mmCIF file of C-alpha atoms in Angstrom:
data_model
loop_
_atom_site.group_PDB
_atom_site.id
_atom_site.type_symbol
_atom_site.label_atom_id
_atom_site.label_comp_id
_atom_site.label_asym_id
_atom_site.label_seq_id
_atom_site.Cartn_x
_atom_site.Cartn_y
_atom_site.Cartn_z
ATOM 1 C CA UNK S 1 9.497 -14.311 -22.516
ATOM 2 C CA UNK S 2 6.969 -11.685 -21.500
ATOM 3 C CA UNK S 3 8.397 -8.206 -21.019
ATOM 4 C CA UNK S 4 7.669 -6.413 -17.739
ATOM 5 C CA UNK S 5 5.151 -3.591 -17.994
ATOM 6 C CA UNK S 6 4.927 -2.603 -14.307
ATOM 7 C CA UNK S 7 6.826 -2.732 -11.037
ATOM 8 C CA UNK S 8 5.558 -2.662 -7.447
ATOM 9 C CA UNK S 9 5.945 0.767 -5.821
ATOM 10 C CA UNK S 10 7.266 -0.629 -2.503
ATOM 11 C CA UNK S 11 8.866 -4.008 -3.120
ATOM 12 C CA UNK S 12 9.906 -3.693 -6.777
ATOM 13 C CA UNK S 13 9.881 -6.749 -9.033
ATOM 14 C CA UNK S 14 8.872 -7.398 -12.614
ATOM 15 C CA UNK S 15 5.163 -7.651 -13.442
ATOM 16 C CA UNK S 16 3.278 -7.868 -16.710
ATOM 17 C CA UNK S 17 -0.322 -6.729 -17.004
ATOM 18 C CA UNK S 18 -2.094 -9.473 -18.944
ATOM 19 C CA UNK S 19 -5.794 -8.637 -19.034
ATOM 20 C CA UNK S 20 -8.560 -6.487 -17.608
ATOM 21 C CA UNK S 21 -11.989 -7.888 -16.782
ATOM 22 C CA UNK S 22 -15.249 -6.535 -15.445
ATOM 23 C CA UNK S 23 -15.937 -8.071 -12.017
ATOM 24 C CA UNK S 24 -18.930 -10.335 -11.354
ATOM 25 C CA UNK S 25 -20.668 -11.502 -8.197
ATOM 26 C CA UNK S 26 -19.327 -9.689 -5.125
ATOM 27 C CA UNK S 27 -16.930 -7.732 -7.363
ATOM 28 C CA UNK S 28 -19.717 -6.460 -9.622
ATOM 29 C CA UNK S 29 -18.980 -2.927 -10.822
ATOM 30 C CA UNK S 30 -15.210 -3.194 -10.323
ATOM 31 C CA UNK S 31 -12.506 -3.749 -12.896
ATOM 32 C CA UNK S 32 -10.054 -6.571 -12.214
ATOM 33 C CA UNK S 33 -6.459 -6.622 -13.420
ATOM 34 C CA UNK S 34 -4.886 -9.988 -14.228
ATOM 35 C CA UNK S 35 -1.107 -9.828 -14.014
ATOM 36 C CA UNK S 36 1.918 -12.110 -13.914
ATOM 37 C CA UNK S 37 4.786 -11.890 -11.449
ATOM 38 C CA UNK S 38 7.629 -12.538 -13.887
ATOM 39 C CA UNK S 39 10.153 -13.253 -11.104
ATOM 40 C CA UNK S 40 8.026 -16.065 -9.623
ATOM 41 C CA UNK S 41 6.051 -17.087 -12.710
ATOM 42 C CA UNK S 42 2.714 -16.731 -10.894
ATOM 43 C CA UNK S 43 -0.433 -15.217 -12.346
ATOM 44 C CA UNK S 44 -2.739 -13.329 -10.014
ATOM 45 C CA UNK S 45 -5.457 -10.712 -9.992
ATOM 46 C CA UNK S 46 -6.330 -7.552 -8.114
ATOM 47 C CA UNK S 47 -8.782 -4.689 -8.334
ATOM 48 C CA UNK S 48 -8.010 -1.740 -10.564
ATOM 49 C CA UNK S 49 -7.876 0.598 -7.544
ATOM 50 C CA UNK S 50 -5.255 -1.598 -5.851
ATOM 51 C CA UNK S 51 -3.331 -1.903 -9.117
ATOM 52 C CA UNK S 52 -3.218 1.866 -9.647
ATOM 53 C CA UNK S 53 -2.198 2.502 -6.035
ATOM 54 C CA UNK S 54 0.516 -0.157 -5.630
ATOM 55 C CA UNK S 55 2.020 -0.724 -9.076
ATOM 56 C CA UNK S 56 3.527 1.806 -11.464
ATOM 57 C CA UNK S 57 4.100 1.434 -15.203
ATOM 58 C CA UNK S 58 7.662 1.144 -16.435
ATOM 59 C CA UNK S 59 8.719 4.077 -18.583
ATOM 60 C CA UNK S 60 10.952 3.845 -21.643
ATOM 61 C CA UNK S 61 13.858 5.460 -19.804
ATOM 62 C CA UNK S 62 13.557 3.392 -16.596
ATOM 63 C CA UNK S 63 16.678 1.320 -15.994
ATOM 64 C CA UNK S 64 16.052 -2.246 -17.212
ATOM 65 C CA UNK S 65 18.165 -3.701 -14.374
ATOM 66 C CA UNK S 66 16.768 -1.923 -11.288
ATOM 67 C CA UNK S 67 13.433 -0.952 -12.946
ATOM 68 C CA UNK S 68 13.831 2.674 -11.941
ATOM 69 C CA UNK S 69 14.547 2.187 -8.240
ATOM 70 C CA UNK S 70 18.257 3.074 -8.478
ATOM 71 C CA UNK S 71 19.153 0.323 -5.967
ATOM 72 C CA UNK S 72 21.254 -2.787 -6.447
ATOM 73 C CA UNK S 73 18.554 -5.445 -6.181
ATOM 74 C CA UNK S 74 20.710 -8.206 -7.653
ATOM 75 C CA UNK S 75 22.875 -8.435 -4.544
ATOM 76 C CA UNK S 76 19.969 -7.432 -2.294
ATOM 77 C CA UNK S 77 21.771 -4.398 -0.892
ATOM 78 C CA UNK S 78 19.531 -1.314 -0.984
ATOM 79 C CA UNK S 79 22.402 0.866 0.267
ATOM 80 C CA UNK S 80 24.332 0.370 -2.980
ATOM 81 C CA UNK S 81 23.419 2.114 -6.244
ATOM 82 C CA UNK S 82 22.542 0.139 -9.354
ATOM 83 C CA UNK S 83 25.636 -0.428 -11.451
ATOM 84 C CA UNK S 84 23.755 -0.086 -14.730
ATOM 85 C CA UNK S 85 22.256 3.382 -14.213
ATOM 86 C CA UNK S 86 24.690 4.601 -11.522
ATOM 87 C CA UNK S 87 21.853 4.939 -9.013
ATOM 88 C CA UNK S 88 19.770 7.356 -11.109
ATOM 89 C CA UNK S 89 17.069 4.830 -11.949
ATOM 90 C CA UNK S 90 17.020 6.197 -15.491
ATOM 91 C CA UNK S 91 18.959 5.453 -18.660
ATOM 92 C CA UNK S 92 19.177 7.128 -22.067
ATOM 93 C CA UNK S 93 15.923 7.579 -23.977
ATOM 94 C CA UNK S 94 16.851 4.651 -26.230
ATOM 95 C CA UNK S 95 16.918 2.332 -23.178
ATOM 96 C CA UNK S 96 20.699 1.895 -23.122
ATOM 97 C CA UNK S 97 22.962 2.726 -20.201
ATOM 98 C CA UNK S 98 25.156 5.819 -20.334
ATOM 99 C CA UNK S 99 28.641 4.932 -21.590
ATOM 100 C CA UNK S 100 30.508 8.085 -20.598
ATOM 101 C CA UNK S 101 30.234 11.073 -18.289
ATOM 102 C CA UNK S 102 28.537 13.287 -20.894
ATOM 103 C CA UNK S 103 25.754 10.782 -21.514
ATOM 104 C CA UNK S 104 25.324 10.352 -17.757
ATOM 105 C CA UNK S 105 25.110 14.137 -17.416
ATOM 106 C CA UNK S 106 22.401 14.192 -20.110
ATOM 107 C CA UNK S 107 20.379 11.561 -18.234
ATOM 108 C CA UNK S 108 20.773 13.539 -14.982
ATOM 109 C CA UNK S 109 19.780 16.780 -16.737
ATOM 110 C CA UNK S 110 16.627 15.093 -18.088
ATOM 111 C CA UNK S 111 15.715 14.021 -14.538
ATOM 112 C CA UNK S 112 16.314 17.547 -13.221
ATOM 113 C CA UNK S 113 14.221 19.071 -16.022
ATOM 114 C CA UNK S 114 11.306 16.733 -15.254
ATOM 115 C CA UNK S 115 11.547 17.508 -11.530
ATOM 116 C CA UNK S 116 11.608 21.276 -12.168
ATOM 117 C CA UNK S 117 8.537 20.942 -14.397
ATOM 118 C CA UNK S 118 6.668 18.988 -11.700
ATOM 119 C CA UNK S 119 7.701 21.505 -9.051
ATOM 120 C CA UNK S 120 6.413 24.409 -11.177
ATOM 121 C CA UNK S 121 3.102 22.584 -11.627
ATOM 122 C CA UNK S 122 2.784 21.977 -7.876
ATOM 123 C CA UNK S 123 3.578 25.609 -7.094
ATOM 124 C CA UNK S 124 0.998 26.770 -9.638
ATOM 125 C CA UNK S 125 -1.620 24.527 -7.997
ATOM 126 C CA UNK S 126 -0.642 25.725 -4.506
ATOM 127 C CA UNK S 127 -1.053 29.392 -5.545
ATOM 128 C CA UNK S 128 -4.637 28.803 -6.686
ATOM 129 C CA UNK S 129 -6.971 30.865 -4.418
ATOM 130 C CA UNK S 130 -9.396 27.946 -4.036
ATOM 131 C CA UNK S 131 -6.553 25.684 -2.866
ATOM 132 C CA UNK S 132 -5.332 28.386 -0.467
ATOM 133 C CA UNK S 133 -8.839 28.722 0.999
ATOM 134 C CA UNK S 134 -9.157 24.965 1.419
ATOM 135 C CA UNK S 135 -5.768 24.768 3.152
ATOM 136 C CA UNK S 136 -6.728 27.600 5.518
ATOM 137 C CA UNK S 137 -10.025 25.860 6.268
ATOM 138 C CA UNK S 138 -8.200 22.591 7.023
ATOM 139 C CA UNK S 139 -5.694 24.399 9.247
ATOM 140 C CA UNK S 140 -8.446 26.177 11.207
ATOM 141 C CA UNK S 141 -10.360 22.896 11.600
ATOM 142 C CA UNK S 142 -7.226 21.196 12.980
ATOM 143 C CA UNK S 143 -6.723 24.038 15.489
ATOM 144 C CA UNK S 144 -10.367 23.863 16.616
ATOM 145 C CA UNK S 145 -10.191 20.058 16.998
ATOM 146 C CA UNK S 146 -6.970 20.304 18.995
ATOM 147 C CA UNK S 147 -8.396 22.947 21.338
ATOM 148 C CA UNK S 148 -11.586 20.941 21.933
ATOM 149 C CA UNK S 149 -9.594 17.746 22.579
ATOM 150 C CA UNK S 150 -7.307 19.511 25.080
ATOM 151 C CA UNK S 151 -10.297 20.954 26.956
ATOM 152 C CA UNK S 152 -12.004 17.544 27.124
ATOM 153 C CA UNK S 153 -8.806 15.963 28.467
ATOM 154 C CA UNK S 154 -8.563 18.716 31.077
ATOM 155 C CA UNK S 155 -12.188 18.216 32.156
ATOM 156 C CA UNK S 156 -11.756 14.422 32.417
ATOM 157 C CA UNK S 157 -8.457 14.775 34.254
ATOM 158 C CA UNK S 158 -7.969 14.724 37.986
ATOM 159 C CA UNK S 159 -8.196 18.075 39.732
ATOM 160 C CA UNK S 160 -6.164 19.331 42.673
ATOM 161 C CA UNK S 161 -9.052 19.771 45.160
ATOM 162 C CA UNK S 162 -10.290 17.344 47.816
ATOM 163 C CA UNK S 163 -10.872 13.839 46.390
ATOM 164 C CA UNK S 164 -9.461 15.031 43.058
ATOM 165 C CA UNK S 165 -12.300 17.460 42.462
ATOM 166 C CA UNK S 166 -11.793 20.303 40.051
ATOM 167 C CA UNK S 167 -12.435 23.771 41.412
ATOM 168 C CA UNK S 168 -13.495 26.195 38.716
ATOM 169 C CA UNK S 169 -13.652 29.325 40.904
ATOM 170 C CA UNK S 170 -17.364 30.067 41.181
#
């Protein structure tokens, strides 16, 4: 049996990337990904952009039962945590489920460490002066657009004068 290599970001499931091909005809210049839906046994293809946006690779410490989602997909109840990884979506680095509280705490600590690292990276990016300038530019553009839109709505709107005319006070 083929092992899953990816899962869908929204709907989950087990997928195996089989091949990559250069597109021809109308798809000239694009890479195509051929994959197999292991749950349904169907092979299909998509563009590389769609593949990168909608599927994510399975990591070594992703839970083999829920594929990293942390939800109980076997019974179809997304409100219940996965019984294999206790809702964390991750297992030990050897791929096995935690057998006691200390191993579960180690898995949770690994998740927290990764999240802290990502948060530090995002904060470092956000403090970059070029990023700050771009954010300020975007904010000012949004304010200008909002003001212009409100004025246009006011000018198109019905006034309070005779026949709905707008008196501007000349």
